[in-house]
XYZ file of C-alpha atoms in Angstrom:
674
model
C -30.071 60.059 -16.480
C -29.494 60.999 -12.947
C -28.007 57.805 -11.907
C -25.273 58.124 -14.613
C -24.556 61.350 -13.645
C -24.534 60.881 -10.097
C -22.020 57.566 -10.798
C -19.617 59.795 -13.004
C -19.485 62.339 -10.549
C -18.711 60.481 -7.833
C -15.261 60.341 -7.749
C -14.843 64.368 -8.030
C -14.180 66.631 -4.973
C -17.031 67.979 -2.856
C -15.006 71.539 -3.579
C -15.345 71.369 -7.137
C -18.127 73.407 -8.299
C -20.768 71.716 -10.945
C -22.500 73.919 -13.184
C -25.140 72.026 -15.533
C -25.736 73.436 -19.416
C -28.890 71.686 -20.722
C -31.356 71.991 -23.358
C -35.109 70.688 -22.477
C -35.458 68.437 -25.875
C -32.689 66.035 -23.905
C -34.006 62.827 -22.383
C -34.440 62.720 -19.137
C -33.107 66.540 -18.457
C -35.949 67.555 -16.363
C -35.569 64.818 -13.326
C -31.802 65.160 -14.091
C -31.608 68.985 -13.342
C -34.180 68.762 -10.056
C -31.949 65.833 -8.960
C -28.845 67.344 -9.424
C -30.317 71.119 -8.095
C -31.652 69.256 -4.607
C -28.444 66.578 -3.975
C -25.257 68.489 -4.770
C -23.540 71.469 -3.361
C -22.376 74.906 -5.169
C -24.432 73.565 -8.590
C -25.413 76.140 -11.200
C -27.937 75.289 -13.665
C -27.825 77.174 -17.273
C -30.313 76.844 -19.902
C -28.481 76.514 -23.294
C -28.397 78.908 -25.710
C -26.946 79.460 -29.517
C -24.874 82.654 -27.826
C -23.723 81.105 -24.841
C -23.884 84.268 -23.087
C -24.791 82.976 -19.448
C -22.146 80.111 -19.463
C -19.458 82.196 -20.354
C -20.626 84.902 -17.631
C -20.454 82.014 -14.800
C -17.129 80.765 -16.576
C -15.798 84.231 -15.770
C -16.370 84.456 -12.111
C -13.558 82.980 -10.408
C -14.295 80.663 -8.045
C -12.007 81.159 -4.799
C -13.299 78.241 -2.868
C -13.503 75.365 -5.158
C -10.885 76.478 -7.935
C -12.147 73.709 -10.521
C -15.371 74.006 -12.025
C -16.845 70.920 -13.654
C -19.483 71.526 -16.915
C -22.116 68.722 -17.237
C -23.409 69.306 -20.700
C -26.964 67.442 -21.404
C -27.812 68.947 -25.069
C -28.737 67.397 -28.354
C -25.878 66.383 -30.231
C -26.184 69.763 -32.576
C -26.119 72.044 -29.566
C -23.416 70.095 -27.833
C -21.271 70.717 -31.669
C -22.028 74.354 -31.229
C -21.132 74.480 -27.738
C -17.292 72.406 -28.014
C -16.937 74.855 -31.438
C -17.432 77.875 -28.809
C -15.219 76.253 -26.437
C -12.362 76.548 -29.447
C -13.205 79.935 -30.542
C -13.981 81.680 -27.005
C -10.285 79.823 -25.755
C -12.099 78.021 -23.200
C -9.477 76.038 -22.519
C -7.999 75.966 -18.788
C -6.507 73.520 -16.295
C -9.638 74.593 -14.136
C -12.712 73.936 -16.340
C -13.517 70.291 -16.959
C -15.845 69.255 -19.635
C -18.324 66.148 -18.642
C -20.483 65.675 -21.655
C -23.538 63.167 -21.970
C -24.648 61.806 -25.851
C -27.361 60.175 -26.931
C -26.103 60.361 -29.784
C -22.174 59.060 -31.340
C -20.634 62.478 -32.498
C -17.122 61.651 -31.219
C -15.568 62.413 -34.509
C -17.062 66.208 -34.571
C -16.278 66.930 -30.861
C -13.018 65.586 -31.730
C -12.264 67.522 -34.731
C -13.400 71.215 -32.856
C -11.291 70.242 -29.630
C -7.346 71.391 -28.954
C -5.039 70.624 -25.987
C -5.990 71.972 -22.797
C -9.653 70.960 -23.175
C -10.078 68.579 -20.579
C -12.899 66.259 -21.696
C -14.570 63.222 -21.048
C -17.826 61.817 -22.416
C -20.565 59.344 -21.778
C -21.776 58.114 -25.631
C -24.902 56.008 -25.579
C -23.937 52.599 -27.305
C -27.614 50.781 -26.886
C -30.461 50.636 -24.968
C -29.285 50.084 -21.405
C -25.883 51.317 -21.786
C -23.149 53.996 -22.077
C -19.499 54.190 -23.156
C -17.024 56.310 -21.251
C -14.965 58.063 -23.290
C -11.450 60.370 -22.151
C -9.738 62.342 -24.344
C -5.728 62.510 -24.661
C -3.032 63.806 -27.327
C -1.828 61.826 -29.736
C 1.786 61.270 -30.658
C 0.785 63.491 -33.689
C -0.525 66.076 -31.619
C -4.379 65.591 -32.566
C -7.363 65.347 -29.743
C -8.028 61.636 -29.352
C -10.642 59.665 -27.270
C -10.072 56.477 -26.049
C -12.609 54.088 -23.923
C -12.262 54.492 -20.447
C -15.263 52.150 -18.983
C -18.851 51.425 -19.097
C -22.379 52.598 -17.077
C -24.960 49.806 -17.509
C -28.697 50.636 -16.237
C -29.677 46.903 -14.563
C -32.609 48.487 -12.869
C -33.114 48.809 -9.452
C -30.959 46.040 -8.479
C -27.206 45.524 -9.018
C -24.158 47.924 -9.824
C -25.547 50.454 -12.250
C -21.811 50.589 -14.013
C -18.173 50.273 -14.270
C -15.169 51.950 -15.548
C -12.310 50.034 -17.008
C -9.559 52.638 -16.549
C -9.988 56.554 -15.548
C -12.361 59.035 -17.235
C -9.046 61.315 -17.540
C -6.418 58.257 -16.530
C -3.219 59.005 -14.420
C -0.028 59.557 -16.417
C 1.425 55.731 -15.400
C -1.945 54.025 -16.784
C -2.878 56.362 -19.656
C -1.155 54.327 -22.680
C -1.754 50.683 -20.995
C -3.869 48.413 -22.257
C -6.365 47.413 -19.476
C -8.532 45.206 -21.748
C -12.250 45.330 -22.234
C -13.112 43.458 -18.747
C -13.058 44.430 -15.415
C -15.076 44.593 -11.894
C -18.177 46.578 -12.065
C -18.136 49.695 -10.520
C -14.322 49.621 -10.338
C -12.432 52.437 -11.076
C -8.672 52.947 -11.901
C -6.861 56.130 -11.321
C -8.607 59.513 -11.395
C -12.140 60.535 -13.177
C -9.964 63.450 -13.773
C -6.009 62.762 -13.689
C -3.318 65.168 -12.042
C -1.774 67.058 -15.009
C 1.611 67.533 -13.254
C 2.103 63.674 -13.721
C 0.449 63.497 -16.894
C 2.970 65.956 -18.467
C 6.164 64.467 -17.468
C 6.615 62.691 -20.638
C 5.256 63.717 -23.767
C 5.600 60.183 -25.356
C 8.236 61.680 -28.016
C 5.464 64.034 -29.090
C 6.891 66.845 -31.598
C 5.308 70.622 -30.107
C 6.021 74.150 -32.354
C 8.273 77.114 -30.663
C 7.637 80.336 -32.098
C 10.859 82.844 -31.807
C 12.746 84.913 -34.042
C 16.160 85.124 -34.899
C 17.710 87.166 -31.867
C 21.588 85.948 -30.977
C 22.435 85.614 -27.948
C 19.133 84.111 -27.118
C 17.798 82.317 -29.976
C 20.269 82.106 -33.264
C 18.419 80.667 -36.338
C 19.722 79.288 -39.619
C 17.751 78.594 -42.286
C 18.005 75.464 -44.269
C 17.727 74.718 -47.894
C 14.114 74.086 -47.857
C 13.386 77.009 -46.044
C 13.173 75.332 -42.476
C 14.443 77.253 -39.353
C 16.903 75.411 -37.251
C 18.487 76.600 -33.509
C 22.083 77.188 -34.230
C 23.017 78.874 -30.933
C 21.702 81.140 -27.903
C 20.405 81.322 -24.052
C 17.251 80.046 -24.957
C 18.200 77.094 -27.311
C 20.052 75.842 -24.201
C 16.645 76.219 -22.529
C 14.300 74.605 -24.834
C 16.862 71.869 -25.559
C 16.807 70.907 -21.510
C 13.187 71.005 -21.563
C 13.139 68.506 -24.307
C 15.354 66.132 -22.689
C 13.449 65.830 -19.388
C 10.284 66.042 -20.729
C 10.964 63.393 -23.604
C 9.449 66.173 -26.862
C 11.124 67.078 -29.776
C 10.490 70.494 -31.213
C 10.337 72.464 -34.644
C 11.218 76.007 -34.863
C 8.722 78.848 -37.015
C 9.239 82.503 -36.914
C 6.377 84.924 -37.488
C 6.503 86.357 -40.849
C 6.976 90.088 -39.175
C 9.809 89.043 -37.317
C 8.961 90.590 -34.174
C 8.240 89.826 -30.253
C 4.996 91.330 -30.684
C 1.590 91.441 -28.784
C -2.025 92.666 -29.060
C -2.824 95.780 -30.731
C -5.293 98.207 -30.598
C -7.115 96.633 -33.740
C -7.515 93.531 -31.628
C -5.423 91.427 -33.460
C -2.062 90.044 -31.795
C 1.051 90.456 -34.082
C 4.620 88.565 -33.543
C 5.543 85.054 -32.277
C 2.395 85.896 -29.217
C 0.509 86.386 -32.374
C 1.569 82.936 -32.804
C 1.148 81.276 -30.222
C -2.606 82.821 -29.363
C -3.326 81.799 -32.714
C -2.335 77.904 -31.634
C 0.288 78.079 -34.521
C 2.532 77.153 -31.877
C 2.612 75.355 -28.300
C 5.034 77.988 -26.803
C 7.177 80.925 -27.603
C 10.299 81.660 -26.421
C 13.527 84.052 -27.273
C 14.566 87.153 -25.122
C 10.353 87.356 -24.491
C 9.599 90.166 -21.955
C 6.474 89.613 -19.752
C 3.820 92.110 -19.979
C 0.022 92.585 -18.873
C -0.883 92.975 -22.511
C 0.881 90.191 -23.327
C -0.198 88.081 -20.808
C -4.099 88.757 -21.325
C -3.601 86.194 -24.593
C -0.985 83.941 -23.999
C -0.043 82.507 -20.298
C 3.459 82.848 -19.199
C 5.685 80.858 -16.809
C 7.086 82.235 -13.955
C 10.147 84.536 -15.157
C 13.728 82.620 -15.962
C 15.762 85.483 -16.382
C 15.719 89.285 -15.103
C 17.140 92.294 -16.358
C 16.648 95.552 -17.133
C 16.154 98.334 -20.015
C 19.395 100.676 -20.622
C 20.193 103.442 -23.455
C 23.105 102.736 -26.005
C 24.239 106.174 -27.200
C 27.271 106.753 -29.377
C 30.243 106.796 -27.222
C 31.029 110.707 -25.957
C 33.356 113.050 -28.182
C 36.545 114.246 -26.680
C 35.691 117.814 -25.948
C 37.536 120.465 -28.448
C 40.695 121.875 -26.522
C 40.504 125.407 -28.380
C 38.895 126.911 -24.994
C 40.481 123.986 -22.742
C 41.893 127.206 -20.085
C 37.969 127.680 -19.197
C 37.313 124.264 -18.705
C 38.263 123.819 -15.020
C 35.400 125.641 -13.526
C 31.904 125.856 -14.520
C 29.906 128.714 -15.876
C 28.690 129.683 -12.960
C 31.514 129.293 -10.802
C 33.722 131.431 -13.522
C 30.866 134.134 -13.352
C 30.994 133.758 -9.421
C 34.924 134.510 -9.348
C 35.060 137.186 -11.480
C 32.303 139.242 -9.641
C 34.208 138.494 -5.843
C 37.625 139.879 -8.055
C 35.201 143.224 -9.256
C 33.861 143.621 -5.859
C 36.802 143.371 -3.379
C 38.376 146.410 -5.068
C 35.870 148.512 -3.673
C 35.595 147.030 -0.335
C 39.411 146.941 0.278
C 39.709 150.397 -0.615
C 36.276 151.700 1.814
C 37.940 149.444 4.334
C 41.252 151.265 4.223
C 39.809 154.553 3.908
C 37.311 153.691 6.518
C 40.127 153.250 8.793
C 41.941 156.454 8.101
C 39.042 158.317 9.167
C 39.279 156.756 12.551
C 42.696 157.390 12.884
C 42.663 160.753 11.205
C 39.661 162.837 12.202
C 38.986 165.533 10.232
C 40.118 164.518 6.853
C 36.975 163.969 5.387
C 37.693 162.886 1.529
C 40.762 161.182 0.332
C 43.022 162.936 -1.846
C 44.160 161.918 -4.963
C 47.033 160.075 -5.068
C 49.684 157.824 -6.550
C 51.152 154.447 -6.205
C 55.280 153.649 -6.198
C 56.230 151.506 -8.839
C 58.019 150.238 -5.865
C 55.866 147.892 -3.089
C 55.338 150.351 -0.169
C 55.948 148.277 2.238
C 59.522 147.837 1.535
C 60.012 151.826 1.827
C 61.548 152.930 4.986
C 61.411 157.171 5.594
C 63.236 158.882 8.160
C 61.834 162.055 9.776
C 64.017 164.762 7.488
C 62.547 162.474 4.145
C 58.829 162.921 5.241
C 59.365 166.532 6.084
C 61.412 167.148 2.461
C 58.604 165.098 0.345
C 56.191 167.928 1.796
C 57.747 170.776 1.095
C 59.068 171.887 4.488
C 62.926 171.700 4.194
C 64.879 173.531 6.844
C 62.224 173.610 9.304
C 62.732 172.371 12.740
C 62.013 168.759 13.717
C 58.899 169.834 15.876
C 56.854 166.909 17.140
C 53.110 168.344 16.271
C 55.218 169.229 12.368
C 56.277 165.688 12.180
C 52.828 164.118 12.870
C 51.124 166.316 10.340
C 53.837 165.785 7.934
C 53.646 162.174 8.681
C 49.670 161.805 8.239
C 49.769 163.896 5.056
C 52.583 161.618 3.638
C 50.063 158.407 4.400
C 47.429 159.965 2.898
C 49.646 160.890 -0.523
C 50.525 156.971 -0.583
C 47.010 155.467 -0.245
C 46.321 153.888 -4.008
C 43.224 154.821 -5.778
C 40.420 152.974 -6.399
C 41.344 151.888 -9.675
C 45.338 150.835 -8.261
C 43.341 149.099 -5.329
C 41.084 147.087 -7.803
C 44.144 146.156 -10.204
C 46.100 145.307 -7.242
C 43.311 142.610 -5.812
C 43.145 141.267 -9.259
C 47.071 141.026 -9.253
C 46.754 138.732 -5.684
C 43.931 136.652 -7.456
C 47.045 135.032 -10.059
C 49.523 135.193 -7.680
C 51.851 138.356 -8.970
C 51.917 140.033 -5.798
C 50.539 143.300 -4.977
C 51.738 147.194 -4.154
C 49.154 147.745 -1.317
C 49.856 146.875 2.245
C 47.523 147.038 5.581
C 47.958 150.331 7.718
C 45.324 148.814 10.039
C 43.910 145.630 11.411
C 40.689 145.875 9.505
C 42.795 146.367 6.359
C 44.786 143.389 7.064
C 42.108 140.717 8.180
C 40.098 141.845 4.693
C 43.704 141.029 2.799
C 44.389 137.830 4.610
C 40.688 136.585 3.838
C 41.279 137.683 0.405
C 44.874 136.389 0.006
C 44.004 133.067 1.246
C 40.425 132.594 -1.229
C 43.627 133.513 -4.221
C 45.775 130.581 -2.832
C 43.310 127.875 -2.987
C 41.293 128.960 -6.401
C 44.636 129.459 -8.100
C 45.587 126.118 -6.755
C 42.492 124.366 -7.540
C 42.480 125.815 -11.024
C 46.318 124.741 -11.975
C 45.579 121.281 -10.896
C 42.641 120.746 -12.637
C 43.610 122.738 -15.947
C 46.793 120.401 -15.922
C 44.615 117.389 -16.150
C 42.529 118.780 -18.539
C 45.600 119.617 -21.002
C 47.586 116.184 -20.345
C 44.744 113.493 -20.399
C 41.669 113.274 -23.017
C 38.146 115.074 -21.867
C 35.100 114.148 -22.962
C 31.689 115.233 -23.062
C 28.921 114.879 -20.625
C 27.368 111.260 -21.848
C 23.285 110.267 -21.623
C 23.128 108.810 -18.601
C 19.359 108.908 -17.451
C 15.896 109.182 -19.347
C 15.545 112.708 -18.253
C 19.269 113.570 -19.601
C 17.745 111.705 -22.701
C 14.717 113.885 -22.715
C 16.852 116.891 -22.293
C 18.928 115.649 -25.348
C 15.626 115.285 -27.348
C 15.205 119.161 -27.275
C 18.145 119.667 -28.694
C 17.541 117.223 -31.724
C 18.517 113.742 -30.256
C 16.145 111.256 -31.486
C 14.874 108.449 -29.061
C 14.576 104.686 -30.475
C 13.454 101.536 -29.887
C 13.038 98.361 -31.514
C 9.402 97.921 -33.367
C 7.157 95.161 -31.738
C 9.001 95.323 -28.221
C 7.459 95.559 -24.922
C 9.367 98.706 -24.334
C 7.585 100.440 -27.498
C 4.139 99.859 -25.773
C 6.152 100.624 -22.394
C 6.320 104.215 -23.763
C 3.047 104.331 -26.161
C 1.011 103.576 -22.757
C 2.522 106.349 -21.022
C -0.071 108.562 -19.963
C 2.564 111.213 -18.102
C 6.127 112.099 -17.040
C 9.448 111.119 -18.648
C 8.080 108.326 -20.634
C 5.321 110.459 -22.465
C 7.791 113.096 -22.905
C 10.170 110.270 -24.611
C 7.062 108.923 -27.078
C 5.715 112.440 -28.278
C 9.714 113.330 -28.826
C 9.942 110.048 -31.454
C 10.317 110.294 -35.148
C 8.518 107.941 -37.050
C 10.863 107.488 -39.658
C 14.355 107.056 -37.438
C 12.551 105.858 -34.409
C 11.504 102.490 -34.727
C 14.414 100.068 -36.192
C 13.198 96.743 -37.495
C 16.437 94.808 -35.533
C 19.007 95.154 -33.221
C 21.424 95.818 -35.694
C 19.921 98.181 -37.392
C 19.143 100.320 -34.134
C 23.175 100.250 -33.765
C 23.914 101.546 -36.949
C 21.755 104.388 -36.540
C 23.548 104.989 -33.051
C 26.990 105.464 -34.610
C 25.471 107.424 -37.697
C 22.549 109.563 -36.474
C 21.669 111.399 -33.424
C 20.108 108.490 -31.691
C 19.707 106.475 -28.589
C 18.457 103.171 -28.182
C 16.465 101.871 -25.562
C 16.829 97.727 -25.106
C 17.919 95.325 -22.805
C 20.738 95.366 -20.929
C 22.564 91.814 -21.603
C 21.341 92.454 -25.596
C 22.956 96.364 -25.343
C 26.299 94.504 -24.063
C 26.236 92.043 -26.950
C 25.535 94.498 -30.286
C 27.905 96.768 -28.567
C 31.076 94.511 -28.313
C 29.683 92.992 -31.871
C 30.478 96.237 -33.179
C 33.488 97.520 -31.082
C 32.580 98.565 -27.343
C 34.676 101.786 -26.995
C 32.154 103.009 -29.811
C 28.847 102.837 -27.834
C 28.323 104.416 -24.198
C 25.550 102.162 -21.713
C 24.043 104.475 -19.756
C 24.697 104.225 -16.125
C 21.103 104.076 -14.739
C 19.126 101.700 -16.319
C 15.188 101.160 -15.552
C 11.895 99.169 -16.046
C 13.248 95.761 -14.864
C 11.922 93.135 -16.603
C 11.799 89.343 -16.765
C 11.711 86.375 -20.004
C 9.257 83.969 -19.445
C 7.829 80.952 -22.278
C 4.792 82.169 -23.495
C 2.219 79.088 -23.533
C -1.527 78.951 -25.236
C -4.065 80.040 -23.111
C -4.584 77.051 -20.455
C -1.795 75.391 -21.525
C -1.743 71.788 -19.482
C 1.811 71.632 -19.553
C 2.323 75.322 -18.276
C 3.275 74.448 -14.816
C 5.422 71.117 -15.815
C 7.651 73.848 -17.518
C 7.533 76.199 -14.918
C 8.564 73.757 -12.596
C 11.099 72.486 -14.619
C 12.530 76.368 -15.524
C 12.745 76.969 -11.173
C 15.005 73.873 -11.070
C 17.655 75.643 -14.220
C 17.322 79.132 -12.544
C 17.931 77.365 -8.777
C 21.055 75.299 -10.321
C 22.447 78.646 -12.278
C 22.268 77.368 -15.523
C 20.671 80.015 -17.121
C 23.646 82.356 -15.801
C 25.848 79.956 -17.233
C 24.535 79.916 -20.248
C 24.655 83.356 -20.590
C 28.328 83.564 -19.667
C 29.257 80.854 -21.873
C 27.461 83.069 -25.223
C 29.365 86.177 -24.048
C 32.697 84.006 -23.970
C 32.103 83.159 -27.140
C 31.432 86.151 -28.551
C 34.504 87.592 -26.578
C 36.490 84.253 -28.659
C 35.281 84.790 -31.937
C 34.402 88.690 -32.993
C 37.316 90.322 -34.530
C 36.020 93.557 -33.730
C 35.935 92.851 -29.791
C 38.453 95.583 -27.659
C 39.764 95.443 -24.393
C 38.130 97.441 -21.903
C 41.006 98.715 -20.173
C 41.802 102.129 -21.407
C 45.509 102.855 -21.139
C 45.700 106.652 -20.104
C 48.500 108.477 -22.001
C 50.084 111.560 -20.773
C 50.452 113.627 -23.924
C 52.600 116.715 -25.013
C 51.042 119.798 -24.950
C 50.419 121.721 -28.240
C 48.887 125.002 -29.697
C 45.738 123.251 -29.332
C 45.667 122.748 -25.736
C 46.561 126.379 -25.157
C 45.427 128.320 -27.768
C 42.650 130.030 -25.750
C 45.579 131.202 -23.803
C 47.251 132.892 -26.634
C 43.658 133.982 -27.924
C 43.030 136.050 -24.386
C 46.631 137.548 -24.839
C 45.613 138.607 -28.366
C 42.618 140.186 -27.290
C 44.426 142.274 -24.200
C 46.948 143.407 -27.319
C 43.941 144.131 -29.188
C 41.856 146.367 -26.553
C 44.888 147.988 -24.906
C 45.905 149.480 -28.545
C 42.607 150.790 -28.645
C 42.681 152.283 -25.880
C 46.002 153.844 -26.718
C 44.870 155.080 -29.736
C 41.936 157.125 -28.294
C 43.823 158.541 -25.786
C 46.447 159.333 -28.066
C 43.960 161.214 -30.041
C 42.204 162.754 -27.380
C 45.512 164.617 -26.385
C 46.258 165.545 -29.723
C 43.084 167.322 -29.955
C 43.585 169.158 -26.769
C 47.252 170.326 -27.512
C 46.019 171.490 -30.915
C 43.425 173.232 -29.301
C 45.598 175.080 -26.846
C 48.142 175.846 -29.224
C 45.164 177.818 -31.388
C 43.869 179.541 -28.954
């Protein structure tokens, strides 16, 4: 037995790790185990147990040096069949685990029925008292696991060659389907014991593979035939799988999961959607806008991504703003408050500067006497000395200089406006209506100069912006980021994701931040549409914002009318689409290499553009993306805010007038009675 195992391992690279699984009842096992432990480097000896606990532990450890393990099984037939059933049950199929089984009894059919593609298996079966037939497995064109004779080993005692191989234990692709006959030189090995899988799967020999997908144009559009079968109709990923099929010589049939979702592992241990179909080995691969995620990669093997994009937010196109108060739109609420505050403050400030200047130039005057302002701007008046004296009650007096200076000072005090009038003239300056105040000194002039400059700038900005608001349509602020969506959710907007997608898993697994807040804001009855069409309808008819892939969003929006939707400027969660293969799939690397060539050649981007062009040509709802800006005539709707201000002013002034009239009538009546 030791000589047989040594012969079969002779062609194995020294970098491979050897694991021997044995039971004590197997003939010659003690000597073989002892010899293997002392002769082979990097060898692990495991006694068989029905639960395969130790073997599972050994296989779960990553060997960074060897990379490939060869498991030699030296067990009785019943234990060997149990072990091979565990390989299937625990999905131990792997390109890095090779199984070398020694059988004293022929149970080839039992083992064959328990294996799936991906198990790298070779067997040595005792045929007579002195020899073993060496068998290697292959996948038949009907996708079943088969074994064929690869050679024979004969124990000829101490002399002579102990065995020979006709063909390889795991034959080379070029030799796999060739009949090498039943003869050959003893000890001669054709090809490698464990063949190169990249060479083996360059040609699938016309096999039919099963592809899991969902009806999801523009990636994979399906049509249902009369007999219930699904046929690919069009799509980006249809082109991908067709190219793989042509280059690798296989055909394929399409299956759709019962829940029609992408799916993935659930909290209860189940695996849903088309990921679950591949996980249960009901399909060889799955594709169709299938995002690579950590959760999905724990149950299936993904190729490298062949298409990259990110997630966006789809909301209803912003509605045009209500024009009732368009006169207030040019400035924000904060800016309006600041302008009003400055206007109220500038009146007292200017008045105090004017009064302070007079105190400095005319000491002895402690308080400004009450004064009135002329209805004519003061800076246009020119008075002679006689006029100044006449206005101050010195008629006929001689024009002594001291008397003239006193009269001029008295006149200036009488010409200083009151605080109320000063403040009102400050407001007149803001709306460019002129004012009846003038600076009698440089401090006052500098204050007024800065205020007039401020007024010109504010008025010009307001007038220009108001014109734009009134003559061109303005719209409400759209939702352009996750933070804005979270703020909108507090006002009743409902975030939504398609059920069973990676976006749902992303939000569900969030432990903090904006994503966790969005997950908590979701409404179970509204936030999980079954498909993209239902989601886009919810966006149009309800306060729903849909999170989906950018390309998918663009397609769905164009189908229903692009102008009816808004796609957020900021995107998040970059994602890659890949092919999901069964765990340990031996052809994943072959698919991966061909996909890389497609991407480098620009084929995937071409197919994306082709599908978009089909949509633009065939869809009756496609709209021209350029929007003409039309100058509109103003109506009452546009400037009714100004009329509201005017009417409000009339009402307030009328109320004040009536109050003053009532107060004056009461005073006159009281005086008459007295």
